[in-house]
Short mmCIF file of C-alpha atoms in Angstrom, two decimals:
data_model
loop_
_atom_site.label_atom_id
_atom_site.label_comp_id
_atom_site.label_asym_id
_atom_site.label_seq_id
_atom_site.Cartn_x
_atom_site.Cartn_y
_atom_site.Cartn_z
CA MET A 1353 60.69 -33.33 68.17
CA SER A 1354 64.13 -33.21 70.14
CA ARG A 1355 65.18 -30.40 71.88
CA GLY A 1356 68.66 -31.43 71.32
CA PRO A 1357 71.47 -31.96 73.98
CA ASP A 1358 70.86 -30.86 77.60
CA ALA A 1359 73.36 -27.98 78.76
CA ALA A 1360 75.76 -30.40 80.72
CA THR A 1361 76.30 -32.06 77.26
CA LEU A 1362 76.99 -29.03 75.50
CA LEU A 1363 79.32 -27.78 78.20
CA ARG A 1364 81.28 -30.86 78.14
CA ARG A 1365 81.33 -30.47 74.34
CA VAL A 1366 82.75 -26.84 74.27
CA LEU A 1367 85.11 -27.51 77.02
CA GLU A 1368 86.75 -30.29 75.20
CA ARG A 1369 86.74 -28.26 72.07
CA HIS A 1370 88.41 -25.40 73.63
CA ALA A 1371 91.01 -27.65 75.42
CA GLU A 1372 91.88 -29.16 71.98
CA ARG A 1373 92.22 -25.80 70.47
CA CYS A 1374 94.92 -25.26 73.12
CA GLY A 1375 96.69 -28.54 72.52
CA LEU A 1376 95.27 -30.29 75.71
CA SER A 1377 93.43 -33.27 76.33
CA LEU A 1378 90.33 -33.80 78.72
CA SER A 1379 89.03 -36.94 80.11
CA TRP A 1380 85.86 -36.84 82.39
CA HIS A 1381 85.82 -38.35 85.86
CA ALA A 1382 82.23 -37.44 86.85
CA THR A 1383 79.61 -34.85 85.72
CA GLU A 1384 76.59 -34.02 88.03
CA SER A 1385 73.65 -31.54 87.12
CA ARG A 1386 70.67 -30.21 88.90
CA ARG A 1387 67.93 -27.90 87.92
CA TRP A 1388 68.14 -24.42 89.33
CA ALA A 1389 65.74 -21.38 89.26
CA SER A 1390 65.58 -18.08 90.68
CA ALA A 1391 62.58 -15.47 90.43
CA THR A 1392 63.73 -14.48 87.01
CA PHE A 1393 65.84 -17.32 85.58
CA VAL A 1394 65.89 -20.98 85.00
CA GLY A 1395 68.97 -23.08 84.53
CA ALA A 1396 71.10 -25.71 86.04
CA CYS A 1397 74.26 -26.07 88.34
CA HIS A 1398 76.82 -28.56 87.19
CA ARG A 1399 79.81 -29.92 88.98
CA MET A 1400 82.28 -31.50 87.01
CA ALA A 1401 85.50 -33.35 87.55
CA LEU A 1402 88.13 -33.86 84.63
CA ALA A 1403 91.67 -34.58 83.90
CA ILE A 1404 93.63 -32.15 81.84
CA GLU A 1405 96.77 -33.20 80.11
CA GLY A 1406 99.31 -31.18 78.09
CA ALA A 1407 101.91 -28.63 78.30
CA GLY A 1408 99.54 -25.52 78.90
CA THR A 1409 97.63 -26.99 81.60
CA ASP A 1410 98.35 -24.40 84.15
CA ALA A 1411 97.50 -21.47 81.78
CA TRP A 1412 94.33 -23.08 80.54
CA ILE A 1413 92.97 -23.64 84.34
CA ALA A 1414 94.09 -20.04 85.21
CA GLY A 1415 92.02 -18.52 82.23
CA LEU A 1416 88.97 -20.99 82.18
CA ASP A 1417 86.65 -18.47 84.51
CA GLU A 1418 87.38 -15.91 81.54
CA VAL A 1419 86.61 -17.97 78.57
CA ASP A 1420 83.52 -17.34 76.41
CA LEU A 1421 81.81 -20.76 76.24
CA PRO A 1422 79.02 -20.47 73.74
CA LEU A 1423 76.02 -22.74 74.67
CA ARG A 1424 73.16 -23.02 72.11
CA GLY A 1425 69.94 -22.12 74.11
CA HIS A 1426 71.94 -21.62 77.38
CA LEU A 1427 74.27 -18.89 78.93
CA VAL A 1428 77.23 -19.60 81.16
CA ALA A 1429 76.46 -17.16 84.09
CA ASP A 1430 79.43 -18.45 86.41
CA LEU A 1431 82.36 -20.83 86.35
CA ILE A 1432 84.50 -21.43 89.16
CA VAL A 1433 87.74 -23.81 89.41
CA ALA A 1434 86.82 -25.29 92.93
CA THR A 1435 89.83 -27.73 93.05
CA THR A 1436 93.07 -28.30 91.21
CA VAL A 1437 95.38 -31.29 91.97
CA ARG A 1438 98.66 -31.39 89.79
CA THR A 1439 99.78 -34.70 88.33
CA ASP A 1440 102.90 -35.87 86.38
CA THR A 1441 101.00 -35.00 83.08
CA GLY A 1442 98.56 -32.24 83.91
CA ALA A 1443 95.91 -31.54 86.53
CA ASP A 1444 92.62 -33.36 88.07
CA VAL A 1445 90.16 -30.37 88.20
CA GLY A 1446 86.79 -29.71 89.68
CA ILE A 1447 84.70 -27.19 88.15
CA GLU A 1448 81.31 -25.64 89.33
CA VAL A 1449 79.22 -24.09 86.44
CA LEU A 1450 76.01 -22.13 86.65
CA THR A 1451 74.16 -22.17 83.27
CA VAL A 1452 70.92 -20.18 82.46
CA GLU A 1453 68.36 -21.13 79.77
CA THR A 1454 68.15 -18.30 77.18
#
């Protein structure tokens, strides 16, 4: 019996859907995940590098840390936009995300 996609895959999918609803296009440069645990929680830390294209790029980036990103079996505990480099058509962005298993 398969448990389904991991948190990184779910996170990529939900970010793509959110960007698409905002009229933006995402492409991925890199995704790196590692397991994480505290005394009470288990999850993963994700570093993602992506390119965003479209007219609302700046607003999307500015509001990204406040967006509800539902992930089946996981909770987005923290999301930080670590780097932003503007391009002619949008931006290259680095994000860091902490997900916790629910």
